[in-house]
mmCIF file of C-alpha atoms in Angstrom:
data_model
loop_
_atom_site.group_PDB
_atom_site.id
_atom_site.type_symbol
_atom_site.label_atom_id
_atom_site.label_comp_id
_atom_site.label_asym_id
_atom_site.label_seq_id
_atom_site.Cartn_x
_atom_site.Cartn_y
_atom_site.Cartn_z
ATOM 1 C CA MET B 262 64.605 -67.157 -8.202
ATOM 2 C CA LYS B 263 61.348 -65.490 -7.621
ATOM 3 C CA ARG B 264 59.907 -67.549 -10.922
ATOM 4 C CA ASN B 265 60.958 -70.340 -8.573
ATOM 5 C CA ARG B 266 59.219 -69.355 -6.310
ATOM 6 C CA LEU B 267 56.015 -68.158 -7.887
ATOM 7 C CA THR B 268 55.818 -71.536 -10.029
ATOM 8 C CA ARG B 269 56.308 -73.905 -7.113
ATOM 9 C CA GLY B 270 53.246 -72.238 -4.937
ATOM 10 C CA ALA B 271 51.472 -72.590 -7.902
ATOM 11 C CA LEU B 272 52.034 -75.935 -8.429
ATOM 12 C CA LEU B 273 51.379 -76.934 -5.307
ATOM 13 C CA THR B 274 48.568 -74.616 -5.023
ATOM 14 C CA ALA B 275 46.812 -76.706 -7.577
ATOM 15 C CA ALA B 276 47.924 -79.937 -6.105
ATOM 16 C CA ALA B 277 46.146 -79.324 -3.265
ATOM 17 C CA LEU B 278 43.138 -78.074 -4.945
ATOM 18 C CA THR B 279 43.167 -81.604 -6.869
ATOM 19 C CA ILE B 280 42.954 -83.388 -3.948
ATOM 20 C CA PHE B 281 40.714 -81.058 -1.967
ATOM 21 C CA LEU B 282 38.134 -81.439 -4.772
ATOM 22 C CA VAL B 283 38.485 -84.676 -5.388
ATOM 23 C CA GLU B 284 37.953 -86.020 -1.396
ATOM 24 C CA MET B 285 34.657 -83.411 -1.712
ATOM 25 C CA MET B 286 33.114 -85.701 -3.742
ATOM 26 C CA ILE B 287 33.901 -88.987 -1.192
ATOM 27 C CA PRO B 288 30.170 -88.629 0.539
ATOM 28 C CA PRO B 289 30.405 -88.478 4.144
ATOM 29 C CA ILE B 290 30.853 -92.167 5.667
ATOM 30 C CA VAL B 291 30.157 -91.070 9.478
ATOM 31 C CA PRO B 292 27.200 -88.273 10.111
ATOM 32 C CA ILE B 293 29.154 -85.892 12.250
ATOM 33 C CA PRO B 294 29.909 -83.067 10.779
ATOM 34 C CA GLY B 295 33.527 -82.087 10.374
ATOM 35 C CA VAL B 296 35.088 -85.506 9.961
ATOM 36 C CA LYS B 297 36.772 -85.983 7.104
ATOM 37 C CA LEU B 298 40.272 -87.184 5.715
ATOM 38 C CA GLY B 299 42.095 -84.292 5.153
ATOM 39 C CA LEU B 300 43.940 -85.201 2.318
ATOM 40 C CA ALA B 301 45.003 -81.830 1.292
ATOM 41 C CA ASN B 302 46.602 -80.571 4.224
ATOM 42 C CA ILE B 303 49.530 -83.316 2.751
ATOM 43 C CA ILE B 304 50.551 -80.592 0.768
ATOM 44 C CA THR B 305 50.605 -77.997 3.699
ATOM 45 C CA LEU B 306 52.606 -80.223 6.132
ATOM 46 C CA VAL B 307 55.233 -81.141 2.799
ATOM 47 C CA ALA B 308 55.233 -77.125 2.465
ATOM 48 C CA MET B 309 55.990 -76.311 6.077
ATOM 49 C CA MET B 310 58.408 -78.584 6.032
ATOM 50 C CA LEU B 311 60.161 -78.483 2.910
ATOM 51 C CA ILE B 312 59.682 -74.604 1.937
ATOM 52 C CA GLY B 313 58.293 -72.491 4.680
ATOM 53 C CA PRO B 314 55.962 -70.749 6.457
ATOM 54 C CA VAL B 315 55.409 -67.697 4.691
ATOM 55 C CA ASP B 316 54.507 -69.670 1.185
ATOM 56 C CA THR B 317 53.072 -72.713 3.387
ATOM 57 C CA LEU B 318 50.776 -69.509 4.176
ATOM 58 C CA LEU B 319 50.308 -68.605 0.510
ATOM 59 C CA ILE B 320 49.489 -71.896 -0.609
ATOM 60 C CA LEU B 321 46.961 -72.558 2.535
ATOM 61 C CA LEU B 322 44.525 -69.417 1.709
ATOM 62 C CA ALA B 323 44.774 -69.420 -1.618
ATOM 63 C CA ARG B 324 43.527 -73.497 -1.872
ATOM 64 C CA ILE B 325 40.722 -72.238 0.768
ATOM 65 C CA LEU B 326 39.542 -69.498 -1.097
ATOM 66 C CA LEU B 327 39.754 -71.118 -4.635
ATOM 67 C CA GLY B 328 38.006 -74.704 -2.924
ATOM 68 C CA GLY B 329 35.021 -72.929 -1.331
ATOM 69 C CA MET B 330 34.600 -71.072 -4.213
ATOM 70 C CA PHE B 331 35.295 -73.856 -7.275
ATOM 71 C CA SER B 332 32.994 -76.579 -4.873
ATOM 72 C CA GLY B 333 30.066 -73.711 -4.629
ATOM 73 C CA GLN B 334 29.928 -73.879 -0.988
ATOM 74 C CA ILE B 335 31.039 -70.376 0.468
ATOM 75 C CA MET B 336 29.450 -70.872 3.486
ATOM 76 C CA SER B 337 32.763 -73.521 3.782
ATOM 77 C CA ILE B 338 34.782 -71.406 3.498
ATOM 78 C CA LEU B 339 34.450 -70.328 6.897
ATOM 79 C CA TYR B 340 34.918 -73.431 8.457
ATOM 80 C CA SER B 341 37.734 -74.509 6.507
ATOM 81 C CA PHE B 342 39.692 -70.815 7.233
ATOM 82 C CA SER B 343 39.200 -70.653 10.937
ATOM 83 C CA GLY B 344 39.972 -74.833 11.443
ATOM 84 C CA GLY B 345 42.603 -74.014 8.751
ATOM 85 C CA ILE B 346 44.549 -71.031 10.447
ATOM 86 C CA LEU B 347 44.420 -72.690 13.841
ATOM 87 C CA CYS B 348 46.103 -75.848 12.473
ATOM 88 C CA TYR B 349 49.391 -73.862 10.549
ATOM 89 C CA LEU B 350 49.773 -71.747 14.076
ATOM 90 C CA THR B 351 50.738 -74.946 15.435
ATOM 91 C CA MET B 352 52.773 -76.535 13.189
ATOM 92 C CA LEU B 353 53.990 -73.147 12.317
ATOM 93 C CA LEU B 354 54.907 -74.445 16.117
ATOM 94 C CA LEU B 355 56.369 -77.626 16.258
ATOM 95 C CA ARG B 356 58.015 -76.805 12.520
ATOM 96 C CA LYS B 357 61.481 -76.209 14.853
ATOM 97 C CA HIS B 358 60.491 -79.465 16.890
ATOM 98 C CA ILE B 359 60.129 -82.155 14.410
ATOM 99 C CA ALA B 360 62.367 -84.000 12.312
ATOM 100 C CA LEU B 361 61.372 -85.626 8.750
ATOM 101 C CA SER B 362 60.182 -88.568 10.370
ATOM 102 C CA GLN B 363 57.860 -87.569 12.530
ATOM 103 C CA ILE B 364 55.777 -85.471 9.931
ATOM 104 C CA TRP B 365 53.097 -87.520 10.949
ATOM 105 C CA ALA B 366 52.848 -86.384 14.980
ATOM 106 C CA MET B 367 52.799 -82.879 13.101
ATOM 107 C CA SER B 368 49.881 -84.363 10.721
ATOM 108 C CA ILE B 369 47.691 -85.075 14.003
ATOM 109 C CA VAL B 370 47.972 -81.884 15.823
ATOM 110 C CA GLY B 371 47.231 -79.595 13.285
ATOM 111 C CA ALA B 372 44.199 -82.418 11.888
ATOM 112 C CA ILE B 373 42.916 -81.739 15.966
ATOM 113 C CA ALA B 374 43.461 -77.713 15.915
ATOM 114 C CA HIS B 375 41.907 -78.099 12.510
ATOM 115 C CA ASN B 376 38.781 -79.548 14.295
ATOM 116 C CA ILE B 377 38.780 -77.663 16.925
ATOM 117 C CA GLY B 378 38.827 -74.008 14.909
ATOM 118 C CA GLN B 379 36.067 -75.551 13.060
ATOM 119 C CA ILE B 380 33.787 -76.774 16.096
ATOM 120 C CA ALA B 381 34.227 -73.398 17.619
ATOM 121 C CA MET B 382 33.381 -71.472 14.378
ATOM 122 C CA ALA B 383 30.574 -73.650 13.927
ATOM 123 C CA ILE B 384 29.365 -72.532 17.345
ATOM 124 C CA LEU B 385 29.789 -69.231 16.643
ATOM 125 C CA VAL B 386 27.653 -68.980 13.786
ATOM 126 C CA THR B 387 24.749 -71.179 14.803
ATOM 127 C CA ARG B 388 25.293 -69.871 18.501
ATOM 128 C CA THR B 389 24.772 -73.725 20.127
ATOM 129 C CA TRP B 390 27.598 -74.609 22.518
ATOM 130 C CA GLU B 391 26.086 -78.310 22.159
ATOM 131 C CA LEU B 392 28.166 -78.623 19.263
ATOM 132 C CA ILE B 393 30.810 -78.706 21.516
ATOM 133 C CA LEU B 394 29.918 -82.097 22.824
ATOM 134 C CA TYR B 395 31.043 -83.151 18.994
ATOM 135 C CA LEU B 396 34.730 -82.524 20.451
ATOM 136 C CA PRO B 397 35.235 -85.886 21.833
ATOM 137 C CA VAL B 398 34.189 -88.054 18.463
ATOM 138 C CA LEU B 399 36.584 -85.211 16.265
ATOM 139 C CA MET B 400 39.367 -86.094 18.579
ATOM 140 C CA VAL B 401 39.554 -89.301 17.675
ATOM 141 C CA SER B 402 39.139 -88.677 14.056
ATOM 142 C CA GLY B 403 41.438 -86.137 13.642
ATOM 143 C CA ILE B 404 43.824 -88.320 15.436
ATOM 144 C CA LEU B 405 42.887 -91.227 13.052
ATOM 145 C CA THR B 406 42.892 -89.495 10.484
ATOM 146 C CA GLY B 407 45.506 -87.211 10.942
ATOM 147 C CA LEU B 408 48.271 -90.420 11.315
ATOM 148 C CA PHE B 409 47.025 -91.340 8.247
ATOM 149 C CA THR B 410 47.631 -87.891 6.022
ATOM 150 C CA GLY B 411 50.711 -87.516 7.615
ATOM 151 C CA LEU B 412 51.852 -90.827 7.056
ATOM 152 C CA ALA B 413 50.987 -89.987 3.530
ATOM 153 C CA ALA B 414 52.878 -86.513 3.152
ATOM 154 C CA GLN B 415 55.584 -88.172 5.247
ATOM 155 C CA ALA B 416 55.962 -90.814 2.607
ATOM 156 C CA ALA B 417 55.804 -87.370 -0.147
ATOM 157 C CA ALA B 418 58.669 -85.327 1.819
ATOM 158 C CA VAL B 419 61.290 -87.339 1.854
ATOM 159 C CA LYS B 420 60.902 -88.043 -1.860
ATOM 160 C CA LEU B 421 60.793 -84.786 -2.438
ATOM 161 C CA LYS B 422 63.474 -82.861 0.121
ATOM 162 C CA GLY B 423 66.074 -81.238 -1.618
ATOM 163 C CA LYS B 424 63.787 -81.016 -5.226
ATOM 164 C CA LEU B 425 61.337 -78.260 -4.310
ATOM 165 C CA MET S 187 65.382 -74.288 20.778
ATOM 166 C CA ASN S 188 65.620 -76.693 17.761
ATOM 167 C CA LYS S 189 65.676 -79.574 20.330
ATOM 168 C CA THR S 190 63.412 -82.682 18.789
ATOM 169 C CA ILE S 191 60.691 -84.054 20.592
ATOM 170 C CA ARG S 192 61.530 -88.201 21.122
ATOM 171 C CA THR S 193 58.933 -89.887 18.696
ATOM 172 C CA ARG S 194 58.135 -91.963 22.071
ATOM 173 C CA THR S 195 56.740 -88.544 23.982
ATOM 174 C CA TRP S 196 54.538 -88.511 20.223
ATOM 175 C CA ILE S 197 52.940 -91.719 21.133
ATOM 176 C CA LEU S 198 52.302 -91.702 24.622
ATOM 177 C CA LEU S 199 50.446 -88.524 23.895
ATOM 178 C CA PHE S 200 48.348 -89.267 21.459
ATOM 179 C CA ALA S 201 47.652 -92.845 23.198
ATOM 180 C CA VAL S 202 46.441 -90.841 26.195
ATOM 181 C CA LEU S 203 44.426 -88.219 24.328
ATOM 182 C CA LEU S 204 42.858 -90.995 22.253
ATOM 183 C CA MET S 205 41.814 -92.952 25.808
ATOM 184 C CA ALA S 206 40.642 -90.183 26.843
ATOM 185 C CA SER S 207 38.755 -88.994 23.652
ATOM 186 C CA LEU S 208 37.202 -92.129 23.276
ATOM 187 C CA ALA S 209 35.675 -92.489 26.825
ATOM 188 C CA MET S 210 34.665 -88.559 27.142
ATOM 189 C CA THR S 211 32.461 -89.936 23.054
ATOM 190 C CA ALA S 212 31.062 -93.240 25.012
ATOM 191 C CA TRP S 213 30.243 -91.175 28.049
ATOM 192 C CA ILE S 214 28.397 -88.096 26.042
ATOM 193 C CA MET S 215 26.652 -90.452 23.772
ATOM 194 C CA ARG S 216 24.692 -92.451 26.734
ATOM 195 C CA ARG S 217 23.935 -88.597 27.937
ATOM 196 C CA LYS S 218 19.586 -87.671 27.361
ATOM 197 C CA ALA S 219 18.854 -84.345 26.604
ATOM 198 C CA PRO S 220 17.447 -82.071 29.533
ATOM 199 C CA GLY S 221 13.424 -82.439 27.996
ATOM 200 C CA THR S 222 11.511 -83.934 24.695
ATOM 201 C CA THR S 223 11.040 -80.839 23.293
ATOM 202 C CA ALA S 224 12.497 -79.989 20.328
ATOM 203 C CA CYS S 225 13.597 -76.631 18.923
ATOM 204 C CA ILE S 226 14.147 -76.057 15.565
ATOM 205 C CA TYR S 227 17.010 -73.352 14.957
ATOM 206 C CA SER S 228 17.942 -70.777 11.828
ATOM 207 C CA ASP S 229 20.803 -69.145 11.938
ATOM 208 C CA GLY S 230 20.348 -69.437 15.508
ATOM 209 C CA VAL S 231 17.360 -68.356 15.866
ATOM 210 C CA LEU S 232 14.599 -69.816 17.782
ATOM 211 C CA ILE S 233 11.928 -70.654 14.391
ATOM 212 C CA ARG S 234 9.566 -73.449 15.462
ATOM 213 C CA THR S 235 9.575 -75.786 19.144
ATOM 214 C CA VAL S 236 7.585 -79.926 19.216
ATOM 215 C CA ASP S 237 6.763 -81.400 22.078
ATOM 216 C CA LEU S 238 7.859 -84.929 21.144
ATOM 217 C CA ASN S 239 5.862 -86.077 23.735
ATOM 218 C CA SER S 240 2.364 -85.128 23.022
ATOM 219 C CA VAL S 241 2.679 -86.154 19.289
ATOM 220 C CA THR S 242 0.209 -88.347 18.118
ATOM 221 C CA GLU S 243 -0.013 -88.121 14.221
ATOM 222 C CA SER S 244 3.152 -88.184 12.312
ATOM 223 C CA PHE S 245 3.811 -84.720 10.157
ATOM 224 C CA GLU S 246 6.314 -82.958 8.118
ATOM 225 C CA PHE S 247 7.315 -79.425 7.472
ATOM 226 C CA SER S 248 10.147 -77.616 5.230
ATOM 227 C CA VAL S 249 12.390 -75.473 7.064
ATOM 228 C CA ILE S 250 13.509 -73.089 3.770
ATOM 229 C CA SER S 251 16.314 -69.975 4.590
ATOM 230 C CA GLU S 252 18.039 -68.433 1.694
ATOM 231 C CA ARG S 253 20.920 -71.159 2.231
ATOM 232 C CA GLY S 254 18.248 -73.347 1.061
ATOM 233 C CA GLU S 255 15.716 -76.259 2.855
ATOM 234 C CA ASN S 256 15.474 -78.804 5.003
ATOM 235 C CA ARG S 257 12.511 -81.429 5.435
ATOM 236 C CA ILE S 258 12.042 -82.612 8.666
ATOM 237 C CA ARG S 259 9.373 -85.101 9.765
ATOM 238 C CA VAL S 260 8.561 -85.257 13.344
ATOM 239 C CA GLU S 261 6.171 -88.802 14.855
ATOM 240 C CA PRO S 262 5.141 -89.073 18.167
ATOM 241 C CA GLY S 263 8.898 -89.386 20.306
ATOM 242 C CA ARG S 264 10.973 -88.841 17.851
ATOM 243 C CA ILE S 265 12.006 -85.980 15.241
ATOM 244 C CA CYS S 266 14.564 -86.461 11.630
ATOM 245 C CA VAL S 267 15.335 -84.382 9.030
ATOM 246 C CA VAL S 268 14.267 -86.547 6.269
ATOM 247 C CA ASP S 269 15.474 -84.733 3.385
ATOM 248 C CA ALA S 270 17.975 -81.500 2.587
ATOM 249 C CA ASP S 271 19.349 -80.013 -0.409
ATOM 250 C CA CYS S 272 22.965 -79.241 1.353
ATOM 251 C CA ARG S 273 25.947 -81.037 0.017
ATOM 252 C CA ASP S 274 27.256 -83.023 2.741
ATOM 253 C CA GLN S 275 23.595 -85.241 3.658
ATOM 254 C CA ILE S 276 25.216 -85.353 7.924
ATOM 255 C CA CYS S 277 21.912 -83.754 9.382
ATOM 256 C CA VAL S 278 19.730 -86.315 6.657
ATOM 257 C CA LYS S 279 22.179 -89.274 8.315
ATOM 258 C CA LYS S 280 22.379 -88.289 11.402
ATOM 259 C CA GLY S 281 18.962 -89.948 11.759
ATOM 260 C CA TRP S 282 15.838 -89.666 14.605
ATOM 261 C CA LEU S 283 16.422 -87.596 17.667
ATOM 262 C CA SER S 284 14.723 -88.751 20.601
ATOM 263 C CA GLU S 285 16.408 -88.280 23.416
ATOM 264 C CA SER S 286 20.233 -88.429 23.147
ATOM 265 C CA ALA S 287 21.467 -84.562 24.222
ATOM 266 C CA THR S 288 23.558 -84.724 21.013
ATOM 267 C CA PRO S 289 21.954 -82.038 18.293
ATOM 268 C CA ILE S 290 20.979 -82.888 14.631
ATOM 269 C CA VAL S 291 22.885 -80.182 12.854
ATOM 270 C CA CYS S 292 22.984 -78.857 9.039
ATOM 271 C CA LEU S 293 26.156 -76.234 9.045
ATOM 272 C CA PRO S 294 25.785 -75.588 5.355
ATOM 273 C CA HIS S 295 21.946 -73.906 6.521
ATOM 274 C CA ARG S 296 23.028 -73.329 9.835
ATOM 275 C CA LEU S 297 20.248 -75.246 11.431
ATOM 276 C CA VAL S 298 19.829 -76.931 14.124
ATOM 277 C CA ILE S 299 17.213 -79.615 16.401
ATOM 278 C CA ARG S 300 17.903 -79.966 19.468
ATOM 279 C CA LEU S 301 16.115 -81.606 22.991
ATOM 280 C CA GLU S 302 15.108 -79.169 25.305
ATOM 281 C CA ALA S 303 13.382 -79.684 28.767
ATOM 282 C CA GLY S 304 9.856 -78.026 28.007
ATOM 283 C CA SER S 305 8.527 -74.515 28.811
ATOM 284 C CA ALA S 306 5.279 -73.861 30.002
ATOM 285 C CA ASP S 307 3.468 -72.295 27.039
ATOM 286 C CA VAL S 308 2.228 -74.714 24.923
ATOM 287 C CA ASP S 309 3.088 -74.469 20.943
ATOM 288 C CA ALA S 310 0.688 -74.293 18.134
ATOM 289 C CA VAL S 311 2.594 -77.511 16.507
ATOM 290 C CA SER S 312 1.954 -79.645 18.890
ATOM 291 C CA ARG S 313 -1.578 -79.152 19.565
#
C-alpha cells in the first residue's frame, strides 16, 4: 500500500514536471508578466479530485521545487510557490463542493487564486504596487486558461477514476 | 456540508467576473501616468530617473544586477527595454512606455520602469 502511494506520487510528479518544462519552452504570447496556460495544474487538479489533499500538496511542492531547479529559474520558484499555495488552498476549500463534471470551475477559481498569489509576491519583491494594475488582465487570462486546463483535467480525471 | 454548487451558478459567476475584469482592463489601459519622469527601479531601489520630455537625443544604457542585465533605450518622450538576458523577454515585448500608467516589469531581474510626476531636482541624465 505504502509503495503504491509512493509510486503514484512519483509518477504524477514526473508527469507534472514534464508538462511544466515543455510549457516553459513556449514563448509568452502576451507581454504581461504572469500570463501562461498553467498546464501543469492539470495534474494538481486530477490529484486533488482522485487522490487527496496530502498527496496533492506533496506533488505540487515537488513540482515547484524541481521545476525551478531544472529550468534554472530559481527566482520563479518564489512566484510559483506563492501562486501554487494560494491555488491549492482554494481547491482544498472547493474540493467537497465540486462534482467530477465541474473540475473546470475549480480550475478557474484556482487559476485566479494563482494569479493573485503571484502578483502579490511580485508586488512584495519589487515593492511596486502599480503591478496591481495587471490584476484585471490576469483575471481575464486566468478565467480563459483555467477553463482550458480545467477541461483537460476533467477529461483526464474521468478516464483515470478508480485507476490511480 | 457536501453540497455541490450548481453548474449554472458557476457559469454566472465567471461570466460576471469576466465582464468586470474586461471593463477594468479597458479602463486601466487608458489610464495615464501622473507624469513623464521615467523612474528605473532595481530590486525596489530607485537607481535612475529620466525626464522623457527633456530628452532631445536618443541614448541607451544598461542596468546590471547579479540577476542579469537589461539594456534600456530612451528616445524623446519614450523609453523601452531593447534587450534583456532573461528567459521570458516580457519587458522587451512590452515595447515603448510613453504615457501609460502600467509599468514595464522584468520580474526575473526585479526591474521596474514606471512614469512618475517629475520632481524639482534635476537629474544628470536629462541635461
